[in-house]
PDB file of C-alpha atoms in Angstrom:
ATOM      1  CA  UNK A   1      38.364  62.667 237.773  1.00  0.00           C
ATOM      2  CA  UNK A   2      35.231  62.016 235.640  1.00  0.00           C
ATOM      3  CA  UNK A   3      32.911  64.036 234.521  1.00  0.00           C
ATOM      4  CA  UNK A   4      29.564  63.723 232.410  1.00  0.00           C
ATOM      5  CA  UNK A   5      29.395  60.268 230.856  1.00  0.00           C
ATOM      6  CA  UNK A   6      32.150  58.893 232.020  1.00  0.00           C
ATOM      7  CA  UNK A   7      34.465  61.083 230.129  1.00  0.00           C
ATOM      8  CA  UNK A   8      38.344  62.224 230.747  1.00  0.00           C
ATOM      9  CA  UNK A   9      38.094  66.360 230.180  1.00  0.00           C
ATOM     10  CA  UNK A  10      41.709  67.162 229.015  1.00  0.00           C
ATOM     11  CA  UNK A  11      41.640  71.018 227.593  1.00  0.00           C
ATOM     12  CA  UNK A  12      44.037  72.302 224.708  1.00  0.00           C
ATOM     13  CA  UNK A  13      44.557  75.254 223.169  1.00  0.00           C
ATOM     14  CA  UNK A  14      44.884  74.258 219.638  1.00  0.00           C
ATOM     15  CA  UNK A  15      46.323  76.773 216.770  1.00  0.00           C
ATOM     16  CA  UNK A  16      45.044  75.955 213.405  1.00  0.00           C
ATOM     17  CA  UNK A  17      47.919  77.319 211.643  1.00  0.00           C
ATOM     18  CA  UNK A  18      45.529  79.408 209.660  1.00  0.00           C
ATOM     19  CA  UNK A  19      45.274  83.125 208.497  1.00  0.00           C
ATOM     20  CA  UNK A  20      43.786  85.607 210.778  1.00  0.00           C
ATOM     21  CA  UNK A  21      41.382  87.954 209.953  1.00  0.00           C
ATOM     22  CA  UNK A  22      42.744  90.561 212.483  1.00  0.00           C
ATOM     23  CA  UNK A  23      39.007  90.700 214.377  1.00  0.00           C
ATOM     24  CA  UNK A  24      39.509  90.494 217.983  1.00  0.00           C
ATOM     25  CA  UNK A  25      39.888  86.116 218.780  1.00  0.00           C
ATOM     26  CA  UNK A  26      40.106  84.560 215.881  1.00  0.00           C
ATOM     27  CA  UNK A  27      38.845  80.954 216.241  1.00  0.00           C
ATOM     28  CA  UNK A  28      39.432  79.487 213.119  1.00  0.00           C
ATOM     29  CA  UNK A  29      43.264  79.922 214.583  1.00  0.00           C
ATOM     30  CA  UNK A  30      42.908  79.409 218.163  1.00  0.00           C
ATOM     31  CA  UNK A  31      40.167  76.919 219.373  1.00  0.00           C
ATOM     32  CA  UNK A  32      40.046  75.234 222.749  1.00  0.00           C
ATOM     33  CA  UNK A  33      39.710  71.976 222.472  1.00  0.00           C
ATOM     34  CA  UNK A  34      38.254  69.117 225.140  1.00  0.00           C
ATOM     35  CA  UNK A  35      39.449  65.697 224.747  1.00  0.00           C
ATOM     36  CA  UNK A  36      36.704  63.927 225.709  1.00  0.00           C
ATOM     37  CA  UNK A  37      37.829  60.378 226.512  1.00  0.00           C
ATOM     38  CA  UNK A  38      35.392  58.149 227.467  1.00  0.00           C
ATOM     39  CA  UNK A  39      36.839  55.963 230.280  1.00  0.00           C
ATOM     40  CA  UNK A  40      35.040  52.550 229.439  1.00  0.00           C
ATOM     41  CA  UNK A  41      37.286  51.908 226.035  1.00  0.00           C
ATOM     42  CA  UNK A  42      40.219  49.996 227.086  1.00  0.00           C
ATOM     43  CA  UNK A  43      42.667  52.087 225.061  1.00  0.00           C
ATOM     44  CA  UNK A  44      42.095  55.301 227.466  1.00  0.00           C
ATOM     45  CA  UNK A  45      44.126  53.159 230.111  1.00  0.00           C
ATOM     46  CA  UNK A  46      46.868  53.403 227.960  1.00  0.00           C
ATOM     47  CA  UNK A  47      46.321  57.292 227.412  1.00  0.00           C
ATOM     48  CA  UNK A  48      49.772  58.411 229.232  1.00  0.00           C
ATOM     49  CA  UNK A  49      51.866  56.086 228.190  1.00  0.00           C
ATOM     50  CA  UNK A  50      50.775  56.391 224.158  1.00  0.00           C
ATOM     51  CA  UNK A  51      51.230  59.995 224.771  1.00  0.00           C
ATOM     52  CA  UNK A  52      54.674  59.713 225.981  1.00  0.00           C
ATOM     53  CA  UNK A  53      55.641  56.595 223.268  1.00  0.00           C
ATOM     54  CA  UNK A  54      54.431  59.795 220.383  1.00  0.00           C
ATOM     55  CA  UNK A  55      56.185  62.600 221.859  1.00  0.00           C
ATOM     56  CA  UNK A  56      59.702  60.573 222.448  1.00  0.00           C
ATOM     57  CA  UNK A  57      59.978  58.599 219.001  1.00  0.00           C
ATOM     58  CA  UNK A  58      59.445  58.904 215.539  1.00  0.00           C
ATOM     59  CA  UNK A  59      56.868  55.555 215.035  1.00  0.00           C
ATOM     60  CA  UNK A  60      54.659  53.881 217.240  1.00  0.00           C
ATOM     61  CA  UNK A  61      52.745  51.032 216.803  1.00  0.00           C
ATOM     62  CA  UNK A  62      49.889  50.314 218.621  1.00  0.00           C
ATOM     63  CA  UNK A  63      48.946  46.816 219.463  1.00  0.00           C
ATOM     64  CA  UNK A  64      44.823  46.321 220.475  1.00  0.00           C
ATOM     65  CA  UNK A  65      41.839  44.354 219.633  1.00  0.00           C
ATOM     66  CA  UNK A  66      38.909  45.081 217.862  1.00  0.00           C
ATOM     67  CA  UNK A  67      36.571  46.950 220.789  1.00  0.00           C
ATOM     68  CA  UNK A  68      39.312  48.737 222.364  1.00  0.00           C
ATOM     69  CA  UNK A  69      38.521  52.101 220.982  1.00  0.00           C
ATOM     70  CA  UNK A  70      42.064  52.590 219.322  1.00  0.00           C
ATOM     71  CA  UNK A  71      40.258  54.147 216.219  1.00  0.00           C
ATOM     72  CA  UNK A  72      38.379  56.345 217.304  1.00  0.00           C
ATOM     73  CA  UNK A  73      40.488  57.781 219.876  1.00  0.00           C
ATOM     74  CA  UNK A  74      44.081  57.572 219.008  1.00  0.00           C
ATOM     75  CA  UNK A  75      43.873  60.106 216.603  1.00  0.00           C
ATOM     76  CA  UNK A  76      42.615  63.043 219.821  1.00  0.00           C
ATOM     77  CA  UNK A  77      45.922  60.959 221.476  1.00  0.00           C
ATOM     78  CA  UNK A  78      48.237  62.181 218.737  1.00  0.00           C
ATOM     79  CA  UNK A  79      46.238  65.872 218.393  1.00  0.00           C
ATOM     80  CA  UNK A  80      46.967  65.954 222.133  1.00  0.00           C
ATOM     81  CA  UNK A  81      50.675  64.509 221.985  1.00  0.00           C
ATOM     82  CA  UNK A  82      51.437  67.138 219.471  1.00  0.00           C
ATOM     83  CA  UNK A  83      50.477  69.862 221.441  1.00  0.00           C
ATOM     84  CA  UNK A  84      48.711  73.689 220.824  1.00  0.00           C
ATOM     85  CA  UNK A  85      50.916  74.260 217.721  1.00  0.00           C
ATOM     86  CA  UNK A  86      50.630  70.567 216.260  1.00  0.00           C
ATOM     87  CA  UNK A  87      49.510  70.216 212.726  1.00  0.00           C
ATOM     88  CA  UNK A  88      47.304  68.241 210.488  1.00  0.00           C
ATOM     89  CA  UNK A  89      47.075  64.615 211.376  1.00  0.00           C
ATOM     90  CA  UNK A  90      46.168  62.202 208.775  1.00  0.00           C
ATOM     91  CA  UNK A  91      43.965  58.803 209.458  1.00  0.00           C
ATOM     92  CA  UNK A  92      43.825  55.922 206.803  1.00  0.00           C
ATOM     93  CA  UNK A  93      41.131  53.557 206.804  1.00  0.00           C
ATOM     94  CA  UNK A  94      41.210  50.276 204.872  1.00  0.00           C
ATOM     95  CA  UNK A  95      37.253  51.266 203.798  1.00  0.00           C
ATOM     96  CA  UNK A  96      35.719  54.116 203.097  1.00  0.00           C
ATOM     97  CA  UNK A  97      32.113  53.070 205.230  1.00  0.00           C
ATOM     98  CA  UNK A  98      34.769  53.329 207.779  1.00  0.00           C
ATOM     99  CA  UNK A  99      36.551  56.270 207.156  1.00  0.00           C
ATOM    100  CA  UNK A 100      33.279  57.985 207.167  1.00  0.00           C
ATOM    101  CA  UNK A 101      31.781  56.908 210.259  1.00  0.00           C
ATOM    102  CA  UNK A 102      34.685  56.886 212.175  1.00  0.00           C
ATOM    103  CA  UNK A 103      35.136  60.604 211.500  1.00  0.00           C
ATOM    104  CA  UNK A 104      31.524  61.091 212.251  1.00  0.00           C
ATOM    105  CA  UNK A 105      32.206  59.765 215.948  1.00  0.00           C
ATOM    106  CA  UNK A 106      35.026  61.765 216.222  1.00  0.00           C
ATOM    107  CA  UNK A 107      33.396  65.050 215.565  1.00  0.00           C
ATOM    108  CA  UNK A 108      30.442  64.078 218.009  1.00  0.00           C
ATOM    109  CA  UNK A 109      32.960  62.980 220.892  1.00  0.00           C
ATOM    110  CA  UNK A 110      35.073  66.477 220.101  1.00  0.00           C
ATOM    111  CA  UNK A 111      31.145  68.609 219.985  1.00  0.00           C
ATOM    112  CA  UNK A 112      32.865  70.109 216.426  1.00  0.00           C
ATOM    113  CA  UNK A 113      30.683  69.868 212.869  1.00  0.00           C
ATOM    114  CA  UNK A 114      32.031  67.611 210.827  1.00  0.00           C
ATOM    115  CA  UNK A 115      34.035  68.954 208.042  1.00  0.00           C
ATOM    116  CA  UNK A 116      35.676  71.405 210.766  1.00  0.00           C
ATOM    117  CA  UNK A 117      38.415  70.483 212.704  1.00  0.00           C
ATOM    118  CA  UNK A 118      37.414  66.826 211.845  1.00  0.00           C
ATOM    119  CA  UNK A 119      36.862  66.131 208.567  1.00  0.00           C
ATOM    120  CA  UNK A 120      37.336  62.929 206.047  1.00  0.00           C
ATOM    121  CA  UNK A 121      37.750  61.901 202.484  1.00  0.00           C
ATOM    122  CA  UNK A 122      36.859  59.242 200.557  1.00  0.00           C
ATOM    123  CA  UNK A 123      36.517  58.966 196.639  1.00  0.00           C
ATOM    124  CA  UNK A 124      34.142  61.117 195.380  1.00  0.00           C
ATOM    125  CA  UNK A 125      33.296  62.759 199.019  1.00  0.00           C
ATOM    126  CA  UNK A 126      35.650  65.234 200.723  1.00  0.00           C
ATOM    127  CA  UNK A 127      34.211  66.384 203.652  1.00  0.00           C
ATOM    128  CA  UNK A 128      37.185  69.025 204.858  1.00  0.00           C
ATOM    129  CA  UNK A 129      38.418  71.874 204.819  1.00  0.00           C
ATOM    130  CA  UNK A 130      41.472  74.346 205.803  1.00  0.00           C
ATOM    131  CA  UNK A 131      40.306  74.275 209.278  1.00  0.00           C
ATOM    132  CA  UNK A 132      40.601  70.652 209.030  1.00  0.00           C
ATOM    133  CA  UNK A 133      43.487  68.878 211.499  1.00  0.00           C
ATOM    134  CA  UNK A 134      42.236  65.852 211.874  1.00  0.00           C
ATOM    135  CA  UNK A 135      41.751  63.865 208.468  1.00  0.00           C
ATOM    136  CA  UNK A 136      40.192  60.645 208.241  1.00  0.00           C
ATOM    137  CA  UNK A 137      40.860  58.868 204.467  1.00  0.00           C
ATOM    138  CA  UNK A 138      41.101  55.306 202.725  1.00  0.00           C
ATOM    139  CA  UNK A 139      44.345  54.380 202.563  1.00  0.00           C
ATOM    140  CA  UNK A 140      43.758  55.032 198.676  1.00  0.00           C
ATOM    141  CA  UNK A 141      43.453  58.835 198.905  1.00  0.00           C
ATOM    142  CA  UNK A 142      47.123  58.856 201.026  1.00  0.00           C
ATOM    143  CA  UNK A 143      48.974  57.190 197.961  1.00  0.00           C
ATOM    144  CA  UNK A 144      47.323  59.235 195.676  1.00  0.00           C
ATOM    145  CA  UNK A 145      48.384  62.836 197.765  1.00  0.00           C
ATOM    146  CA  UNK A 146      51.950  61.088 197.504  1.00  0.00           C
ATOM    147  CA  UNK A 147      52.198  62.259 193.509  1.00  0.00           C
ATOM    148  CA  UNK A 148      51.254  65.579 193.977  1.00  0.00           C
ATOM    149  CA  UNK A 149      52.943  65.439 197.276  1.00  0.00           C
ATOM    150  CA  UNK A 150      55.706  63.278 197.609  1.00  0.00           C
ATOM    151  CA  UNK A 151      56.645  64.545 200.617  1.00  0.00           C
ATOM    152  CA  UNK A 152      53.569  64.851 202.371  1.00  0.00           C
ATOM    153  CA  UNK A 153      53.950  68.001 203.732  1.00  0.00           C
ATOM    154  CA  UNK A 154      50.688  68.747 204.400  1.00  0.00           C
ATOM    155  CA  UNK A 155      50.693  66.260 207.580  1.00  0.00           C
ATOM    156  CA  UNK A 156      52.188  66.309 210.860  1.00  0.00           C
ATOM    157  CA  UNK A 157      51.544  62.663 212.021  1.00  0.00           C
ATOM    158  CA  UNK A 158      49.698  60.050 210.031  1.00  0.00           C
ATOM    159  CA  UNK A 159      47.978  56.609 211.594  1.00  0.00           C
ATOM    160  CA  UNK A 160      47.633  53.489 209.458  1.00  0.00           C
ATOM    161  CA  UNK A 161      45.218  52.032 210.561  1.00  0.00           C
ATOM    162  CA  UNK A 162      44.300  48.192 210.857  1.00  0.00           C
ATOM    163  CA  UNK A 163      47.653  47.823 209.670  1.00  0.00           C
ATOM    164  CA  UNK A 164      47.712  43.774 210.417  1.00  0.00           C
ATOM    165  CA  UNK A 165      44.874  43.570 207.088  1.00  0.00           C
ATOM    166  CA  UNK A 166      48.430  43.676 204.555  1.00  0.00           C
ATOM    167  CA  UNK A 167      46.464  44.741 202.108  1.00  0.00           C
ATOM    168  CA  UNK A 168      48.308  46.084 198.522  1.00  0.00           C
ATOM    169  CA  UNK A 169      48.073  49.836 199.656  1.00  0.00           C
ATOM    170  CA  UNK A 170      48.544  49.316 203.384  1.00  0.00           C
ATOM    171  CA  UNK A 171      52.090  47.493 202.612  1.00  0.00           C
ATOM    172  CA  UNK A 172      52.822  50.063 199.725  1.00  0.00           C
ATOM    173  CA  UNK A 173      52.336  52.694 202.337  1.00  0.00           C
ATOM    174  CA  UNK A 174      54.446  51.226 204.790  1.00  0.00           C
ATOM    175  CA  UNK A 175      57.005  51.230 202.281  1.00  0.00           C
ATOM    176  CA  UNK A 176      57.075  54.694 201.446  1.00  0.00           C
ATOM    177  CA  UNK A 177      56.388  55.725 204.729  1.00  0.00           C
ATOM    178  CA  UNK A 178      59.652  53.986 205.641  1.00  0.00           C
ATOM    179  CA  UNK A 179      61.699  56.127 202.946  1.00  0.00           C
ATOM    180  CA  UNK A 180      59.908  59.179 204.070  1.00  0.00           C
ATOM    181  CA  UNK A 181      60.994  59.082 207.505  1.00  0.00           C
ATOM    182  CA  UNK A 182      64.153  59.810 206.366  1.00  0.00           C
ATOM    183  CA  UNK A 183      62.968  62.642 204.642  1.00  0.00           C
ATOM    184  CA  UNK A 184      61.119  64.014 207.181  1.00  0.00           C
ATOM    185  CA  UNK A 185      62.315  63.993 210.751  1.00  0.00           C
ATOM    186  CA  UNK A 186      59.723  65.849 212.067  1.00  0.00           C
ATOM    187  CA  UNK A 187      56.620  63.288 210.625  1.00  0.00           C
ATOM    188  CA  UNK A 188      55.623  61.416 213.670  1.00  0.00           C
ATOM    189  CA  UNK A 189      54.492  57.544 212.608  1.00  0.00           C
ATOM    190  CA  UNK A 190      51.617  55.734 214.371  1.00  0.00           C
ATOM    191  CA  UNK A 191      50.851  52.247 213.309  1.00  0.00           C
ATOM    192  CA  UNK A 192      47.646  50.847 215.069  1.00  0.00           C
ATOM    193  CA  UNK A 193      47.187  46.865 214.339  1.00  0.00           C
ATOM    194  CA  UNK A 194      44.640  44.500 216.119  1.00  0.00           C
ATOM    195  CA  UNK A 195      46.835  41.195 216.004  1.00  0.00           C
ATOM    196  CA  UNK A 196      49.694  40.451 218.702  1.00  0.00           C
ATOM    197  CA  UNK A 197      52.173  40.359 215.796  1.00  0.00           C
ATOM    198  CA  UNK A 198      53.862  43.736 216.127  1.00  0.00           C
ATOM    199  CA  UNK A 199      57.567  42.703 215.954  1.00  0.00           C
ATOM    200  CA  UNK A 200      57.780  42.767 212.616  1.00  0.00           C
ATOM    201  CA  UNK A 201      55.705  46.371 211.912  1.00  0.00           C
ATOM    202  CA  UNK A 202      58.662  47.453 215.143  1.00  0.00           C
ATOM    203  CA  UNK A 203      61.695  46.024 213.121  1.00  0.00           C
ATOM    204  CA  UNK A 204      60.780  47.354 210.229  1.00  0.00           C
ATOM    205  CA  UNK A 205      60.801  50.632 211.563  1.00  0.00           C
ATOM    206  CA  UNK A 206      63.632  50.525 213.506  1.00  0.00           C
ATOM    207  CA  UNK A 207      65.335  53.957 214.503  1.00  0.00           C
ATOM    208  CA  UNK A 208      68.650  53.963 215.431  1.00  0.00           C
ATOM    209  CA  UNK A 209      68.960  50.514 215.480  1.00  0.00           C
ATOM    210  CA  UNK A 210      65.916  50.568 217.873  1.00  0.00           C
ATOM    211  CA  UNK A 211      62.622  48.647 216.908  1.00  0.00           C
ATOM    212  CA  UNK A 212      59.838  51.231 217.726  1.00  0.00           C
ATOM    213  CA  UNK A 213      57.975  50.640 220.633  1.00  0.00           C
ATOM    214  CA  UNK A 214      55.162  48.445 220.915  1.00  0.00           C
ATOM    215  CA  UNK A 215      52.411  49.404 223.042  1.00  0.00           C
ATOM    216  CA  UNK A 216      49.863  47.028 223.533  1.00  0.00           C
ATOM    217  CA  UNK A 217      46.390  48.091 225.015  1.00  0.00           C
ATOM    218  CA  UNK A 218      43.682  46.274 226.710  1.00  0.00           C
ATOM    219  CA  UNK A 219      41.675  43.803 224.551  1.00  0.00           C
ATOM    220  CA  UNK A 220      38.167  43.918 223.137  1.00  0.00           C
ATOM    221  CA  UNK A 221      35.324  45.541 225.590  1.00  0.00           C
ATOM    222  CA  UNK A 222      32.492  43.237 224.627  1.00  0.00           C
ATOM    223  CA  UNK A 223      33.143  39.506 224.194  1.00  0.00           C
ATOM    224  CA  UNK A 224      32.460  38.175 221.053  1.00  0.00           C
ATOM    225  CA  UNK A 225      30.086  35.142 219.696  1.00  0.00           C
ATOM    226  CA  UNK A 226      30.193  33.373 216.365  1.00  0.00           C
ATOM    227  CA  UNK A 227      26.645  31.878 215.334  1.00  0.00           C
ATOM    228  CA  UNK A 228      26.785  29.544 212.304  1.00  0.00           C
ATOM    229  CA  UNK A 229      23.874  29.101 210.427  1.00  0.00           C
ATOM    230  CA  UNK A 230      23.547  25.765 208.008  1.00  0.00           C
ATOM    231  CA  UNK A 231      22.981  27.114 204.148  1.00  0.00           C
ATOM    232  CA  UNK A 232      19.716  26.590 202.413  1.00  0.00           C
ATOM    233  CA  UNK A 233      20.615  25.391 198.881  1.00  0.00           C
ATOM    234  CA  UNK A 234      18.159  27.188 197.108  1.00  0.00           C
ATOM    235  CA  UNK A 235      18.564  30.291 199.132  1.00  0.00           C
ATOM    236  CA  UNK A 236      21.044  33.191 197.552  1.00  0.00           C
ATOM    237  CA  UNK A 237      23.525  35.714 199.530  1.00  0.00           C
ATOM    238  CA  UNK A 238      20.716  38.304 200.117  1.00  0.00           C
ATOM    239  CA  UNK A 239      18.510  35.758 201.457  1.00  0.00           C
ATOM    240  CA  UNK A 240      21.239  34.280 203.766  1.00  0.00           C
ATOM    241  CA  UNK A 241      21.909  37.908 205.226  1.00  0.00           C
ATOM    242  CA  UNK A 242      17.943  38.273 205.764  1.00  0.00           C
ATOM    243  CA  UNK A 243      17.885  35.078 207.694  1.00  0.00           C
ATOM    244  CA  UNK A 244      20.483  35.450 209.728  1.00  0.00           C
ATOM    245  CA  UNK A 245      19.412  38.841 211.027  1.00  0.00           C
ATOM    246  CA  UNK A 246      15.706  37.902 211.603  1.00  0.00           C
ATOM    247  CA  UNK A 247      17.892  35.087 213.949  1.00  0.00           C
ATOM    248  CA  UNK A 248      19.639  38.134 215.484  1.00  0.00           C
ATOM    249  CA  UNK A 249      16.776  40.034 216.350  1.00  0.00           C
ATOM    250  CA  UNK A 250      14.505  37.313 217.082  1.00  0.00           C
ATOM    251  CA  UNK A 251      16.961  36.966 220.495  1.00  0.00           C
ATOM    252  CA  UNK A 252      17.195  33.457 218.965  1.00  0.00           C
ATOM    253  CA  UNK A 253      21.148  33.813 219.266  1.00  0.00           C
ATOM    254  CA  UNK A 254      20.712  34.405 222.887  1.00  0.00           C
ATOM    255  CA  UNK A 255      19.468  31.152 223.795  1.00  0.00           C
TER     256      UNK A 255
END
């Protein structure tokens, strides 16, 4: 059923793992938490089965376009997978603009202040803290944990995110995530990529001689346009940008 704005209400205990200070409910331990999922991003069709695909195996990857919502709510789909006791979850970001805002979102969909239960780290910038279970990061700040933490302890589940970019520290990552599975049986693996070519991310990660599952959610929500505009020669990159919004929001594009 749907309530408010088109959101899917799905309560959860959740247990912070933390210390308590013996004063009546402690919330920074126990704190109920609504997964608000709003039912217009294609991904929340997907919601059971992604749940079930995390609970059953150790990796997942996750196959949807940009627009689907995968970002921004795969990560409450692995705090909800894991259940009341689950631990930290850790979110890598190719950028950290989008490490930032993405964990900004999250808070506001979850109604926690950011730094809380959702928190996210960049260079120079750590907004968490030991309430924190949710961790949004550049995938720079995950290899650099690995030398102080080779095992990685600290994390329950971790989601690479736009995982079809191959960049340097997304395939180093992959890597030693690979090794690390073997380490840790209990780290659960999600792999979210926005291109159709899964198979090899799913062979790569093959579990007893098993390539992980492949879920693929619905595509993008909004259709997008490309508008090319033809280069001035005297006119520089700042210039170009200015142009083409003024085009933008001139509702030239429109027409």
């Amino acid at each position: 059923m749907c309530h408010g704005r088109g959101e899917i209400p799905i309560s959860q205990t959740r247990h912070t793992g933390l210390p308590s200070t013996g004063k009546g409910l402690d919330l920074a331990r126990h704190m109920t938490m609504q997964w608000n999922y709003p039912n217009e991003l294609p991904v929340v069709e997907m919601r059971e089965e992604i749940l079930a695909a995390i609970r059953e195996n150790p990796v997942v990857v996750v196959v949807s376009e940009t627009g689907s919502g995968k970002t921004t709510q795969l990560p409450k789909m692995v705090a909800e997978a894991l259940g009341e006791n689950g631990g930290r979850i850790g979110c890598t970001q190719p950028r950290r603009i989008a490490a930032a805002s993405v964990s900004k979102r999250v808070a506001e969909e979850l109604k926690v202040p950011l730094g809380s239960y959702v928190g996210y780290q960049v260079r120079f910038e750590d907004k968490t803290s030991r309430e924190t279970q949710i961790k949004f990061m550049t995938d720079g700040i995950l290899l650099a944990e690995t030398q102080g933490d080779r095992d990685l302890k600290q994390y329950e589940a971790l989601i690479i995110d736009e995982a079809h970019e191959r960049s340097l520290n997304i395939d180093f990552l992959l890597g030693y995530l690979k090794r690390l599975l073997g380490r840790r049986k209990d780290l659960k693996l999600i792999i979210s990529s926005a291109t159709l070519d899964a198979g090899a991310f799913a062979e790569f990660f093959s579990h007893a001689g098993n390539p992980a599952p492949v879920i693929e959610a619905p595509g993008r929500m909004f259709p997008v346009t490309e508008f090319f505009l033809p280069p001035f020669d005297d006119e520089d990159l700042p210039q170009h940008v200015s142009r083409a919004v003024d085009y933008l929001a001139d509702g030239r594009a429109k027409r």
